[in-house]
Amino acid sequence: MDATRRRYAVVVLAVLAIGLGAGEWFIRDSVAEAKAMTSSQRFVLKVLTAEGSDVVAGDSHVGLRERHPPYVFLGRGGITPWELEQALRSYFRDRPVGRVMIEVGPQQVAANRQFEWRSLARNSLVRQFLPFDVYLFEPELVSVAEQRVTGLFKRAAKSAGRPAKPSRKKPEARENRREQAAYAAWPEEVRALRMLNRASEQRPVDNFEVSVAWQAQERMIRRLKTAGGEVCLIRTPLTREYQQRMTETAEEWGFARYRRAIETLAKELEVPYVDYLDLGLGDMPLVNFKNQDHLSPRGDRVYWPAVEKACFPGA
Amino acid sequence: MLFSSFEFLFLFLPACLAAAFIARGFGARAVVIVTLLSSLYFYGYFRPSYLLLLALSITVNYFGGEQLIRTRSRPVLTALVIFNLGLLGVFKYLDFVLYSLDFVVPAELPRYGIMLPLAISFFTFQQIAYVCDCYRGQTIRNDFVQYALLVSFFPHLIAGPIVRQQEVMQDIVDGRLYPTLERIGYGLSIVAIGLFKKVFFADQFADIADPIFDANTAGEAISRADAWVGLLAYTLQIYFDFSGYSDMAIGLAAMFGLRFPVNFLSPYKARSIIDFWHRWHMTLSAFLRDYFYFALGGNRNGKVRRYANLMIVMLVGGLWHGADWAFMLWGGIHGTLLVINHGARHVLADLKNPLVERAAGIAAPVLTFAAVCLAWVPFRANGVAWVDYYAALWSGPAGSEMHTGTLALLAFGYFVVWMLPNLAQFFGYDVRTQGKAAVAAAAPSRLRWQPATTWAVVSAFVLLASLHLVLRQPPNAFIYFQF
């Protein structure tokens, strides 16, 4: 009886191990084969695979595109400081910490950033035991494999003569890009309305100093400093119009209080804080922007070298 | 750390089993100590400070129990029961009592905002049972470490089943607590079923029920159809959630060689409310019957006292689930249904009419399910939102676009709960019914578990499918964690 039960256990564990191994292989293969991935999926993949110890970390203002080599850009739209902290822990688990610029605009402590987002925390944990990343543990990468399977079914349905459902996301994304490209050409009143909404979204929560997001931001900076990194806190540029809008609401919506708090924190942690207004770039023209608070490639060429110089003057 | 979480399944459990494997080389005592430390880590992972509370509770009950074994002193027993109920009262019910007194006392009373320590209801009840058994001389002798492990053993610590000392202590004392390859294989097969119930069924039904109940709580009008769909989905959610958790607990204990009592026996197949309580959360029902209902006098003092006792027990059972009047209401509904059920039994017995008996036999399962289902409304709806929910069920605005997928999923869920065998039948587990050990009617032989390759492959695939769901999204908390 014992031998039967032992064989049973061996079969269960063997099938389980083979299944998990096959899953890991399939996800890695799907990631390698994937033609298009969402920004979240690309972000997770980049944290796991990018090389380089100099990093710029933040949200969509930083993005994933390499804008200023040799810095690795680790930015994802709407990322919470808690998640960014996990991402940087994961990234620097087996890489030396070099120069790190962290975007700390007021939107980082807005209401929609006050939560914990689970992915990447898993590899951050697993890397304490294993010397490699496990793609199976990243929900975003698991979903790449799922998309591949769905794609196979769709293709099979198509070849069987049934039309596959058209994807809604891609044309929308293309449309967004077109829209953003023409930001300078938007009527002033449309831009003004967008800015008002945006400023409202990005305002810090009341008592942001005790918020989850603020605490994660502080922890992240301390951890990087302890690991021997040169840390610099930055605030990315806004259009002059948007800056004016924020200045009008600075006291009422807490932007001014946030700036004072972040400056105090920078002093306390002995890291530089570089606001784009202090860079001496003057008012950047609208063509340097994709929209009110995102730089265009032309803007990137102006801003990133300047901010690096201000952050790390000896570099 | 939830049983259905990545941290538990991929880190804690393998580490804990590996540690116990290694410890076995150093003797049975080492396994007990290592498993105790693992269990304390598991509990402390949620909130380390409450480890002190757990330690206090274990220490007082163990030494109090030792005193009781020696002296059989009633004052000591009373003091220990008061201590346990006191802990529960302070940490779980203090604010509720103060809130309720606001309606009676003119002055506004303070609130303490004490956070409910995880699993306090479970480990308190388990230890009340222990001290009562010590008083009755029905315990197995154990030392402090063994007792601490019994109470804090991670498979049952958070949400039961409520394990009595006599059920597992002999195995611990005799050094039979250790994992082996055979035990892990068998335990994993049970865990696979529990995990699948949780992540495939319960979480999907939660996605249907939660938005509807939340909309109702927010004061939005919900349509009659949505209200019924929400209720039917929640009925399945709570069953799959809790029974899935219990199955996982049984499977995890089996990996260490312990046999936990079965907690669910296809409750929605019940033929009466009395039968339902012999099938739903069986270890709690047994606790309430053996340590509370009998202590109140049970059925020994005439019908009226019996019904009053039933009602009191069910009200307390309701309140055990949470410090809220809505849980009391839920308990009260079940108490009333039990009284009606007992009354009807007597009437039917007096009538001795086969035709009426047959009609009752056909109608009873349907009525039972309908009553149980409707009683879940105050259990799920927050505060007094159950009033609006009941109103929506009967007179909500008609019409809502029903998603075919939702209805198909509900139909599949009910097919599983009504047509398929339960865990005890699959695995030939012993069950306690009405205080007696019995073997559940076995499943058809083709569906009965055997240590065969086919079963091993099926179990592994069920586990893989569940793990896929675990890995693609963060887990939902188990409903019974809050109790």
CSV table of C-alpha atoms in Angstrom, one decimal, chain A residues 181-299:
chain,number,residue,atom,x,y,z
A,181,ALA,CA,1.2,64.5,-31.8
A,182,ALA,CA,-0.9,67.5,-32.6
A,183,TYR,CA,-1.1,69.0,-29.1
A,184,ALA,CA,0.3,72.3,-30.1
A,185,ALA,CA,-2.5,72.7,-32.7
A,186,TRP,CA,-5.3,72.1,-30.2
A,187,PRO,CA,-7.5,75.1,-29.5
A,188,GLU,CA,-6.6,76.9,-26.4
A,189,GLU,CA,-9.9,76.4,-24.7
A,190,VAL,CA,-9.7,72.6,-25.2
A,191,ARG,CA,-6.2,72.6,-23.7
A,192,ALA,CA,-7.5,74.7,-20.8
A,193,LEU,CA,-10.3,72.2,-20.0
A,194,ARG,CA,-7.9,69.3,-20.2
A,195,MET,CA,-5.5,71.0,-17.8
A,196,LEU,CA,-8.2,71.7,-15.3
A,197,ASN,CA,-9.2,68.1,-15.2
A,198,ARG,CA,-5.6,67.0,-15.1
A,199,ALA,CA,-4.7,69.4,-12.2
A,200,SER,CA,-7.7,68.1,-10.3
A,201,GLU,CA,-6.6,64.5,-10.8
A,202,GLN,CA,-3.1,65.2,-9.8
A,203,ARG,CA,-3.7,67.1,-6.6
A,204,PRO,CA,-2.2,65.6,-3.5
A,205,VAL,CA,-4.6,64.0,-1.0
A,206,ASP,CA,-5.2,65.8,2.3
A,207,ASN,CA,-2.7,64.7,4.9
A,208,PHE,CA,-0.5,63.2,2.1
A,209,GLU,CA,2.4,63.1,4.6
A,210,VAL,CA,0.8,60.1,6.3
A,211,SER,CA,-0.4,58.4,3.1
A,212,VAL,CA,0.6,55.0,1.8
A,213,ALA,CA,2.1,56.6,-1.3
A,214,TRP,CA,4.2,59.1,0.6
A,215,GLN,CA,5.6,56.5,2.9
A,216,ALA,CA,6.5,54.2,0.0
A,217,GLN,CA,8.2,57.1,-1.7
A,218,GLU,CA,10.3,57.8,1.4
A,219,ARG,CA,11.1,54.2,2.0
A,220,MET,CA,12.2,53.8,-1.6
A,221,ILE,CA,14.6,56.8,-1.3
A,222,ARG,CA,16.1,55.6,2.0
A,223,ARG,CA,16.6,52.1,0.6
A,224,LEU,CA,18.4,53.3,-2.5
A,225,LYS,CA,20.6,55.5,-0.4
A,226,THR,CA,21.4,52.7,2.0
A,227,ALA,CA,22.3,50.5,-1.0
A,228,GLY,CA,24.9,53.1,-2.0
A,229,GLY,CA,23.0,54.8,-4.8
A,230,GLU,CA,23.3,58.4,-5.7
A,231,VAL,CA,19.7,59.5,-5.6
A,232,CYS,CA,18.1,62.6,-7.1
A,233,LEU,CA,14.5,63.7,-6.8
A,234,ILE,CA,13.2,65.3,-9.9
A,235,ARG,CA,10.0,67.0,-11.2
A,236,THR,CA,9.4,66.8,-14.9
A,237,PRO,CA,8.3,69.8,-17.0
A,238,LEU,CA,4.8,71.2,-17.6
A,239,THR,CA,3.7,73.6,-20.2
A,240,ARG,CA,3.6,77.2,-19.2
A,241,GLU,CA,-0.2,77.2,-19.4
A,242,TYR,CA,-0.4,74.1,-17.1
A,243,GLN,CA,2.1,75.6,-14.7
A,244,GLN,CA,0.0,78.7,-14.5
A,245,ARG,CA,-3.1,76.6,-13.8
A,246,MET,CA,-1.3,74.8,-11.0
A,247,THR,CA,0.1,78.0,-9.5
A,248,GLU,CA,-3.5,79.4,-9.4
A,249,THR,CA,-4.6,76.3,-7.4
A,250,ALA,CA,-1.3,75.8,-5.6
A,251,GLU,CA,-2.5,76.7,-2.1
A,252,GLU,CA,-6.1,75.5,-2.5
A,253,TRP,CA,-5.2,72.1,-3.9
A,254,GLY,CA,-2.1,71.4,-1.9
A,255,PHE,CA,0.5,71.7,-4.7
A,256,ALA,CA,2.5,74.3,-2.8
A,257,ARG,CA,2.4,72.3,0.5
A,258,TYR,CA,3.5,69.2,-1.4
A,259,ARG,CA,6.5,71.1,-2.8
A,260,ARG,CA,7.5,72.3,0.6
A,261,ALA,CA,7.2,68.8,2.0
A,262,ILE,CA,9.3,67.2,-0.7
A,263,GLU,CA,12.0,69.9,-0.3
A,264,THR,CA,12.1,69.2,3.4
A,265,LEU,CA,12.3,65.5,2.8
A,266,ALA,CA,15.1,65.9,0.3
A,267,LYS,CA,17.0,68.0,2.8
A,268,GLU,CA,16.4,65.5,5.6
A,269,LEU,CA,17.6,62.6,3.4
A,270,GLU,CA,20.4,64.6,2.0
A,271,VAL,CA,19.5,64.1,-1.6
A,272,PRO,CA,19.1,66.8,-4.3
A,273,TYR,CA,15.6,67.9,-5.4
A,274,VAL,CA,15.6,69.4,-8.9
A,275,ASP,CA,12.4,71.1,-10.1
A,276,TYR,CA,12.3,71.7,-13.8
A,277,LEU,CA,11.6,75.4,-13.0
A,278,ASP,CA,15.1,75.6,-11.4
A,279,LEU,CA,16.9,74.3,-14.5
A,280,GLY,CA,16.9,77.7,-16.3
A,281,LEU,CA,15.3,76.3,-19.4
A,282,GLY,CA,12.9,79.1,-19.5
A,283,ASP,CA,9.4,78.4,-20.9
A,284,MET,CA,9.7,75.5,-23.2
A,285,PRO,CA,7.7,75.8,-26.4
A,286,LEU,CA,4.6,73.7,-26.9
A,287,VAL,CA,6.3,71.6,-29.6
A,288,ASN,CA,8.4,70.2,-26.8
A,289,PHE,CA,5.3,68.6,-25.3
A,290,LYS,CA,3.0,65.8,-26.3
A,291,ASN,CA,0.4,67.3,-24.0
A,292,GLN,CA,0.3,69.5,-20.9
A,293,ASP,CA,2.7,67.4,-18.8
A,294,HIS,CA,4.4,64.8,-21.1
A,295,LEU,CA,7.5,65.7,-23.2
A,296,SER,CA,7.8,65.1,-26.9
A,297,PRO,CA,11.1,63.5,-28.2
A,298,ARG,CA,12.2,67.1,-28.9
A,299,GLY,CA,11.5,68.0,-25.3
